[in-house]
Tab-separated table of C-alpha atoms and ligand atoms in Angstrom:
chain	number	residue	atom	x	y	z
A	1	MET	CA	90.311	-80.330	95.561
A	2	ILE	CA	91.575	-76.744	95.676
A	3	LYS	CA	89.402	-74.080	93.837
A	4	ASN	CA	89.798	-70.443	93.467
A	5	ILE	CA	86.216	-68.700	93.437
A	6	ALA	CA	85.735	-64.945	92.539
A	7	VAL	CA	82.819	-63.611	94.819
A	8	ILE	CA	80.927	-60.671	93.832
A	9	PHE	CA	78.440	-59.552	96.507
A	10	GLY	CA	76.973	-56.660	94.403
A	11	ASP	CA	74.074	-54.634	95.777
A	12	GLY	CA	71.089	-54.975	98.097
A	13	ILE	CA	70.666	-58.351	99.651
A	14	GLY	CA	73.524	-59.767	97.477
A	15	PRO	CA	76.070	-59.630	100.343
A	16	GLU	CA	73.741	-61.332	102.952
A	17	VAL	CA	72.656	-64.323	100.744
A	18	THR	CA	76.169	-64.902	99.407
A	19	GLN	CA	77.664	-64.994	102.741
A	20	GLN	CA	75.242	-67.920	103.596
A	21	SER	CA	76.544	-69.679	100.378
A	22	ILE	CA	80.201	-69.226	101.467
A	23	LYS	CA	79.281	-70.652	104.946
A	24	VAL	CA	77.885	-73.686	103.217
A	25	LEU	CA	80.739	-74.114	100.728
A	26	ASP	CA	83.256	-73.833	103.644
A	27	THR	CA	81.327	-76.455	105.413
A	28	VAL	CA	81.322	-78.645	102.469
A	29	ALA	CA	85.078	-77.935	102.228
A	30	GLU	CA	85.773	-79.007	105.804
A	31	LYS	CA	83.633	-82.277	105.699
A	32	PHE	CA	84.987	-83.547	102.328
A	33	GLY	CA	88.612	-82.051	102.628
A	34	HIS	CA	88.644	-79.397	99.897
A	35	GLN	CA	89.871	-75.990	99.833
A	36	PHE	CA	87.936	-72.989	98.482
A	37	ASN	CA	89.873	-69.671	98.319
A	38	TYR	CA	87.681	-66.660	97.719
A	39	ALA	CA	88.852	-63.414	95.921
A	40	TYR	CA	86.156	-60.515	96.547
A	41	CYS	CA	85.560	-58.088	93.757
A	42	LEU	CA	83.205	-55.124	92.875
A	43	ALA	CA	80.304	-54.972	90.533
A	44	GLY	CA	77.033	-53.075	90.283
A	45	ALA	CA	75.755	-49.887	92.077
A	46	ILE	CA	78.417	-50.177	94.788
A	47	ALA	CA	81.190	-50.417	92.039
A	48	ILE	CA	79.685	-47.231	90.408
A	49	ASP	CA	79.741	-45.541	93.859
A	50	GLU	CA	83.293	-46.667	94.509
A	51	THR	CA	85.027	-46.615	91.099
A	52	GLY	CA	82.653	-44.804	88.686
A	53	THR	CA	82.019	-48.020	86.741
A	54	PRO	CA	79.714	-50.754	87.229
A	55	LEU	CA	82.251	-53.486	86.295
A	56	PRO	CA	85.877	-52.481	87.099
A	57	ASP	CA	88.539	-54.040	84.859
A	58	GLU	CA	90.158	-55.516	87.975
A	59	THR	CA	86.880	-57.608	88.497
A	60	ILE	CA	86.985	-58.924	85.188
A	61	ASP	CA	90.662	-60.006	85.520
A	62	VAL	CA	89.959	-61.749	88.887
A	63	CYS	CA	87.028	-63.553	87.308
A	64	LEU	CA	89.061	-64.846	84.398
A	65	LYS	CA	91.665	-65.935	86.581
A	66	SER	CA	89.182	-67.936	88.812
A	67	ASP	CA	87.763	-71.477	88.588
A	68	ALA	CA	84.239	-70.088	89.082
A	69	ILE	CA	82.234	-67.023	90.209
A	70	LEU	CA	79.694	-66.613	93.004
A	71	PHE	CA	77.551	-63.743	92.242
A	72	GLY	CA	75.023	-62.032	94.599
A	73	ALA	CA	72.723	-59.595	92.997
A	74	ILE	CA	72.974	-56.064	91.379
A	75	GLY	CA	70.557	-53.015	91.109
A	76	HIS	CA	69.566	-50.011	92.906
A	77	PRO	CA	66.375	-48.109	92.938
A	78	LYS	CA	68.013	-44.907	92.235
A	79	TYR	CA	68.810	-46.125	88.795
A	80	ASP	CA	65.286	-47.985	88.219
A	81	ASN	CA	63.469	-44.843	88.446
A	82	ASP	CA	65.885	-42.722	86.306
A	83	PRO	CA	65.825	-44.066	82.676
A	84	SER	CA	68.215	-41.246	81.669
A	85	ALA	CA	71.052	-42.592	83.779
A	86	LYS	CA	73.903	-43.154	81.456
A	87	VAL	CA	75.877	-45.640	83.723
A	88	ARG	CA	73.646	-48.483	85.233
A	89	PRO	CA	74.473	-51.237	87.583
A	90	GLU	CA	72.903	-53.808	85.201
A	91	GLN	CA	75.477	-52.818	82.465
A	92	GLY	CA	78.068	-54.553	84.753
A	93	LEU	CA	76.333	-57.716	84.826
A	94	LEU	CA	75.816	-57.929	81.062
A	95	LYS	CA	79.469	-56.886	80.425
A	96	LEU	CA	80.599	-59.685	82.672
A	97	ARG	CA	78.422	-62.112	80.765
A	98	LYS	CA	79.926	-60.949	77.559
A	99	SER	CA	83.458	-60.622	78.633
A	100	LEU	CA	83.565	-64.104	80.067
A	101	GLN	CA	81.447	-65.550	77.075
A	102	LEU	CA	78.969	-66.987	79.429
A	103	PHE	CA	76.662	-68.129	76.736
A	104	ALA	CA	74.325	-70.444	78.371
A	105	ASN	CA	72.125	-69.586	81.442
A	106	ILE	CA	70.796	-72.590	83.084
A	107	ARG	CA	67.751	-72.234	85.226
A	108	PRO	CA	66.223	-75.342	87.041
A	109	VAL	CA	62.570	-75.052	88.288
A	110	THR	CA	61.582	-77.511	91.229
A	111	ALA	CA	58.145	-77.655	92.949
A	112	TYR	CA	58.602	-78.528	96.744
A	113	SER	CA	55.508	-80.176	98.025
A	114	SER	CA	55.693	-78.411	101.253
A	115	LEU	CA	55.466	-75.193	99.450
A	116	TYR	CA	52.590	-75.824	96.951
A	117	HIS	CA	50.334	-73.597	99.033
A	118	LEU	CA	52.599	-70.693	98.245
A	119	SER	CA	51.805	-70.810	94.353
A	120	PRO	CA	48.778	-69.464	92.989
A	121	LEU	CA	48.812	-72.583	90.889
A	122	LYS	CA	46.985	-75.775	92.013
A	123	SER	CA	48.757	-78.503	93.774
A	124	LYS	CA	47.626	-80.957	90.970
A	125	VAL	CA	49.351	-78.608	88.448
A	126	LEU	CA	52.523	-78.439	90.524
A	127	GLU	CA	52.930	-82.403	91.216
A	128	GLN	CA	56.103	-83.673	89.367
A	129	VAL	CA	57.164	-80.480	87.774
A	130	ASP	CA	60.897	-80.814	87.236
A	131	LEU	CA	62.022	-78.635	84.313
A	132	ILE	CA	65.201	-76.634	83.375
A	133	ILE	CA	65.406	-73.532	81.160
A	134	TYR	CA	68.347	-73.079	78.841
A	135	ARG	CA	68.408	-69.380	78.047
A	136	GLU	CA	71.023	-68.126	75.492
A	137	LEU	CA	72.819	-65.202	77.393
A	138	THR	CA	75.107	-63.220	75.441
A	139	GLY	CA	73.268	-62.618	72.261
A	140	GLY	CA	69.941	-61.402	70.767
A	141	ILE	CA	68.378	-58.049	71.547
A	142	TYR	CA	70.252	-57.548	74.637
A	143	PHE	CA	73.401	-57.235	72.843
A	144	GLY	CA	72.234	-55.963	69.377
A	145	GLU	CA	72.948	-52.477	68.228
A	146	LYS	CA	71.045	-49.653	70.216
A	147	LYS	CA	69.985	-46.305	68.657
A	148	THR	CA	68.054	-43.317	69.723
A	149	ASN	CA	67.630	-39.817	68.279
A	150	GLU	CA	68.284	-36.523	70.098
A	151	ASP	CA	64.893	-36.095	71.420
A	152	GLN	CA	64.168	-39.635	72.125
A	153	SER	CA	61.170	-39.528	69.755
A	154	TRP	CA	62.380	-42.962	68.450
A	155	ALA	CA	64.455	-45.718	69.575
A	156	TYR	CA	65.902	-48.967	68.128
A	157	ASP	CA	67.247	-52.233	69.509
A	158	GLY	CA	68.725	-54.759	67.066
A	159	CYS	CA	68.428	-58.343	67.503
A	160	VAL	CA	71.026	-60.688	65.870
A	161	TYR	CA	71.742	-64.420	66.045
A	162	THR	CA	74.392	-66.672	64.294
A	163	LYS	CA	74.261	-70.134	63.607
A	164	GLU	CA	77.367	-70.688	65.989
A	165	GLU	CA	75.528	-68.980	68.884
A	166	VAL	CA	72.603	-71.129	68.395
A	167	GLU	CA	74.441	-74.340	68.214
A	168	ARG	CA	76.812	-74.136	71.216
A	169	ILE	CA	73.968	-73.643	73.527
A	170	ALA	CA	71.655	-76.193	71.750
A	171	HIS	CA	74.391	-78.817	72.205
A	172	LEU	CA	74.382	-78.358	75.871
A	173	ALA	CA	70.478	-78.254	76.118
A	174	PHE	CA	70.285	-81.737	74.012
A	175	GLN	CA	73.026	-83.311	76.314
A	176	ALA	CA	70.891	-82.135	79.280
A	177	ALA	CA	67.864	-83.714	77.800
A	178	GLN	CA	69.838	-86.870	77.342
A	179	GLN	CA	70.666	-87.087	81.109
A	180	ARG	CA	67.052	-86.308	81.949
A	181	LYS	CA	63.557	-87.196	80.465
A	182	LYS	CA	64.837	-86.898	76.945
A	183	LYS	CA	62.532	-84.107	75.856
A	184	LEU	CA	63.645	-80.849	74.371
A	185	THR	CA	61.358	-77.819	73.655
A	186	LEU	CA	62.662	-74.993	71.573
A	187	VAL	CA	60.759	-71.786	72.454
A	188	ASP	CA	60.702	-69.220	69.772
A	189	LYS	CA	58.668	-66.836	67.605
A	190	ALA	CA	59.297	-68.314	64.197
A	191	ASN	CA	55.856	-67.344	62.865
A	192	VAL	CA	57.133	-63.591	62.954
A	193	LEU	CA	60.924	-63.450	63.580
A	194	GLU	CA	63.656	-64.020	61.187
A	195	THR	CA	66.108	-64.897	64.255
A	196	SER	CA	63.526	-67.449	65.343
A	197	ARG	CA	63.427	-68.971	62.039
A	198	LEU	CA	67.316	-69.365	62.232
A	199	TRP	CA	66.966	-70.907	65.546
A	200	ARG	CA	64.456	-73.573	64.352
A	201	LYS	CA	66.624	-74.292	61.377
A	202	TRP	CA	69.695	-75.106	63.149
A	203	VAL	CA	68.160	-76.888	66.125
A	204	GLN	CA	66.123	-79.038	63.918
A	205	GLN	CA	69.194	-79.991	61.860
A	206	MET	CA	71.117	-80.994	65.071
A	207	ALA	CA	68.447	-83.258	66.211
A	208	PRO	CA	69.590	-86.578	64.305
A	209	GLN	CA	72.930	-86.282	66.296
A	210	TYR	CA	70.590	-86.759	69.531
A	211	PRO	CA	68.261	-89.519	68.315
A	212	ASP	CA	67.144	-90.399	71.856
A	213	VAL	CA	65.916	-86.932	72.543
A	214	GLN	CA	62.304	-86.046	71.415
A	215	LEU	CA	62.493	-82.426	70.008
A	216	SER	CA	59.533	-80.074	69.862
A	217	PHE	CA	58.634	-76.497	68.961
A	218	LEU	CA	56.499	-74.067	70.870
A	219	PHE	CA	55.874	-70.369	70.029
A	220	VAL	CA	56.690	-68.112	72.871
A	221	ASP	CA	53.252	-66.773	73.495
A	222	ASN	CA	51.837	-70.319	73.908
A	223	ALA	CA	54.720	-71.498	75.855
A	224	ALA	CA	54.084	-68.706	78.433
A	225	MET	CA	50.606	-70.015	78.764
A	226	GLN	CA	51.581	-73.814	78.894
A	227	LEU	CA	54.197	-73.123	81.591
A	228	ILE	CA	51.503	-72.281	84.096
A	229	LEU	CA	48.676	-74.470	82.656
A	230	ASN	CA	50.669	-77.671	82.444
A	231	PRO	CA	54.378	-77.313	83.475
A	232	LYS	CA	54.890	-80.936	83.856
A	233	GLN	CA	54.806	-81.434	80.164
A	234	PHE	CA	58.281	-79.766	80.014
A	235	ASP	CA	61.669	-81.246	80.622
A	236	VAL	CA	64.343	-79.073	78.874
A	237	ILE	CA	63.378	-75.572	77.442
A	238	LEU	CA	65.693	-73.978	75.189
A	239	THR	CA	65.207	-70.239	74.171
A	240	GLU	CA	66.855	-67.098	73.354
A	241	ASN	CA	67.938	-64.376	75.688
A	242	LEU	CA	64.765	-62.104	76.178
A	243	PHE	CA	62.272	-64.992	75.903
A	244	GLY	CA	64.281	-66.855	78.484
A	245	ASP	CA	64.425	-63.871	80.855
A	246	ILE	CA	60.833	-63.654	80.852
A	247	LEU	CA	59.919	-67.312	81.018
A	248	SER	CA	62.320	-67.977	83.871
A	249	ASP	CA	60.597	-65.451	86.054
A	250	GLU	CA	57.215	-66.738	85.146
A	251	ALA	CA	58.284	-70.282	86.056
A	252	SER	CA	59.416	-69.021	89.482
A	253	VAL	CA	55.708	-69.000	90.292
A	254	ILE	CA	55.926	-72.817	90.242
A	255	SER	CA	58.305	-72.904	93.094
A	256	GLY	CA	56.348	-70.585	95.174
A	257	SER	CA	59.113	-67.905	95.667
A	258	LEU	CA	61.466	-66.115	93.366
A	259	GLY	CA	63.968	-66.466	96.192
A	260	LEU	CA	64.248	-70.212	95.630
A	261	LEU	CA	65.612	-70.182	92.044
A	262	PRO	CA	69.199	-70.693	91.336
A	263	SER	CA	71.090	-70.270	88.127
A	264	ALA	CA	74.479	-71.116	86.398
A	265	SER	CA	75.854	-69.046	83.475
A	266	VAL	CA	78.323	-71.178	81.654
A	267	GLY	CA	80.887	-70.561	78.797
A	268	PHE	CA	83.713	-72.641	77.475
A	269	SER	CA	86.182	-71.878	80.305
A	270	ASN	CA	84.427	-70.058	82.987
A	271	ALA	CA	80.997	-70.115	84.879
A	272	LEU	CA	79.138	-67.745	87.194
A	273	PHE	CA	76.685	-68.906	89.607
A	274	GLU	CA	73.899	-66.633	90.934
A	275	PRO	CA	70.363	-66.495	92.328
A	276	ILE	CA	67.756	-65.274	89.694
A	277	HIS	CA	66.214	-62.958	92.093
A	278	GLY	CA	67.239	-59.224	91.959
A	279	SER	CA	68.960	-56.877	94.566
A	280	PHE	CA	65.442	-56.477	96.588
A	281	SER	CA	66.963	-53.204	97.983
A	282	GLN	CA	63.942	-52.931	100.725
A	283	ALA	CA	65.191	-56.007	102.498
A	284	ALA	CA	68.871	-55.183	102.461
A	285	GLY	CA	70.641	-55.612	105.698
A	286	LYS	CA	67.424	-57.006	107.610
A	287	ASP	CA	68.638	-60.427	107.577
A	288	ILE	CA	65.241	-61.565	106.045
A	289	ALA	CA	66.096	-62.372	102.373
A	290	ASN	CA	65.856	-66.015	101.358
A	291	PRO	CA	69.404	-67.430	100.962
A	292	LEU	CA	68.226	-70.630	99.241
A	293	GLY	CA	68.619	-69.341	95.698
A	294	SER	CA	72.060	-68.645	96.214
A	295	ILE	CA	72.811	-71.753	98.191
A	296	LEU	CA	71.168	-73.777	95.400
A	297	SER	CA	73.460	-71.829	92.889
A	298	ALA	CA	76.365	-73.030	95.048
A	299	ALA	CA	75.287	-76.491	94.684
A	300	MET	CA	75.324	-76.118	90.968
A	301	MET	CA	78.878	-74.636	91.423
A	302	LEU	CA	79.712	-77.912	93.134
A	303	ASP	CA	78.207	-79.933	90.342
A	304	TYR	CA	80.312	-77.995	87.773
A	305	PHE	CA	83.393	-78.961	89.911
A	306	ASN	CA	82.379	-82.314	89.506
A	307	LEU	CA	81.608	-82.728	93.230
A	308	LYS	CA	78.578	-84.608	92.719
A	309	GLU	CA	78.209	-86.081	96.217
A	310	GLU	CA	78.779	-82.752	97.824
A	311	ALA	CA	76.209	-80.892	95.592
A	312	VAL	CA	73.625	-83.678	96.355
A	313	LEU	CA	74.169	-83.184	100.180
A	314	VAL	CA	73.620	-79.383	99.811
A	315	ARG	CA	70.465	-79.981	97.836
A	316	GLU	CA	69.283	-82.526	100.458
A	317	ALA	CA	70.003	-79.936	103.168
A	318	VAL	CA	67.900	-77.256	101.266
A	319	ALA	CA	65.029	-79.780	100.971
A	320	TRP	CA	65.287	-80.646	104.564
A	321	THR	CA	64.872	-76.968	105.760
A	322	ILE	CA	61.911	-76.456	103.396
A	323	ALA	CA	60.281	-79.612	104.629
A	324	HIS	CA	60.733	-78.637	108.334
A	325	LEU	CA	59.514	-74.937	107.312
A	326	PHE	CA	62.743	-73.476	108.456
A	327	VAL	CA	62.155	-70.843	105.937
A	328	THR	CA	62.571	-67.085	105.505
A	329	LYS	CA	59.855	-64.225	105.401
A	330	ASP	CA	58.985	-64.655	101.758
A	331	ILE	CA	58.047	-67.986	102.369
A	332	ASP	CA	56.323	-67.796	105.899
A	333	PRO	CA	55.577	-64.200	106.661
A	334	ILE	CA	54.558	-65.123	110.436
A	335	ASN	CA	56.896	-67.930	111.594
A	336	PHE	CA	59.910	-67.041	109.678
A	337	TYR	CA	63.533	-67.586	110.357
A	338	PHE	CA	66.346	-65.320	109.529
A	339	THR	CA	68.582	-65.567	106.618
A	340	SER	CA	71.696	-66.333	108.544
A	341	THR	CA	69.661	-68.775	110.680
A	342	VAL	CA	68.534	-70.840	107.438
A	343	GLY	CA	72.284	-70.588	106.388
A	344	GLU	CA	73.465	-72.032	109.819
A	345	LEU	CA	70.815	-74.871	109.652
A	346	ILE	CA	72.053	-75.913	106.228
A	347	CYS	CA	75.633	-75.941	107.333
A	348	ASP	CA	74.737	-78.148	110.435
A	349	TYR	CA	72.810	-80.599	108.107
A	350	VAL	CA	75.827	-80.686	105.721
A	351	SER	CA	78.337	-81.185	108.508
A	352	GLY	CA	76.030	-84.177	109.926
A	353	ARG	CA	75.380	-82.254	113.049
A	354	ILE	CA	71.585	-82.802	112.756
A	355	SER	CA	70.683	-86.305	113.469
A	356	GLY	CA	66.996	-86.293	113.636
A	357	ASP	CA	65.987	-84.539	116.854
A	358	ILE	CA	66.239	-80.802	116.558
A	359	ASN	CA	66.194	-78.321	119.429
A	360	GLN	CA	63.468	-75.927	118.273
A	361	GLU	CA	63.814	-73.611	121.165
A	362	ASN	CA	67.461	-73.128	120.290
A	363	ILE	CA	66.583	-72.471	116.622
A	364	GLU	CA	64.099	-70.023	117.757
A	365	LEU	CA	66.633	-68.150	119.709
A	366	ARG	CA	68.924	-68.334	116.758
A	367	LYS	CA	71.507	-70.077	119.036
A	368	SER	CA	72.104	-73.370	117.616
A	369	THR	CA	70.460	-76.191	115.891
A	370	ILE	CA	72.028	-78.920	118.012
A	371	ILE	CA	70.508	-80.689	120.797
B	401	LIG	C1	68.496	-61.722	84.881
B	401	LIG	C2	68.201	-60.366	85.154
B	401	LIG	C3	69.234	-59.687	84.271
B	401	LIG	C4	68.660	-59.950	82.860
B	401	LIG	C5	69.250	-58.004	84.509
B	401	LIG	C6	69.462	-57.674	85.763
B	401	LIG	C7	70.113	-57.320	83.452
B	401	LIG	O1	66.767	-59.978	85.076
B	401	LIG	O2	69.417	-62.273	85.236
B	401	LIG	O3	67.347	-62.409	84.616
B	401	LIG	O4	67.910	-59.232	82.157
B	401	LIG	O5	69.278	-60.826	82.106
B	402	LIG	MN1	65.611	-61.534	84.635
């Protein structure tokens, strides 16, 4: 199989984690006889520095022509602390989502038993957690009308949703539930918001098309509480843009590190894969960032290409590194491995070069994983 992948390294730790995913994809390609071609393009603070805009038109063109997009991270502290900045790196990501119509953001949350100790939640709460969030990504308050007056004594963000926007992502969420534990929870604020009542109405109306899926509703304030009190009650969570943004960061507490969570943003004809963590500028260039969120996003890309066996193998390799605690500093601040070493270990596992015994000393010397 030949696939053309647009790669956007972006800012901060984006380049170094994405490099690991490329190494893993290349190893998969070699093992299974595929060819992945990469086209590198700019977005984020680096694009502002080099071109004056966070998303050059050329990047959109390359992405539109590609089969999928591998995305690192964008953001820079110099913009975070300056609310008056007119041009911001995040605008690049939002514009990319909108331009490519990536309306469904899919965020799986897994709890690894060897990492239970990292979570502030009790192991008993974490056992058997396996949930997935379907977050609407191109509508709602993120993209509504924005206004403010001259002296900024008031500001306004409008929130709009249409029946079509609700239905297209709800179909994907219902279908995901059918493949999983057959439970779908719509999270909204229908006791207060008109847009939430619209979501409820149309999702409810779709339910008879999916008779095998049990549909339930939860207000977002209660959902935020239930997600950490009893996360195993959830299978597929469907929600609008802002609620999904907040709940998915909250859900990362279940995995133990934000660095572990992958995501896929899909539309009708394109898809973008990115870790949910941000640019984490303080760690940039130090080879300490966790590459697993990006590598697991690459596994989602393989799923999207329908390369199921390949995706399973990459996930198995990730689980193997976690189980052996070949992990980065966010997970083990004392006995940690470098970003690039974790990437190499995963490649070695994927290519079948790890047969059981591993040369711990070589790994520690960052030389090789092979005996
Ligand atoms: C995310 C991020 C983005 C969002 C930011 C960077 C605009 O937090 O992907 O969750 O809010 O959607
Ligand atoms: Mn977010």
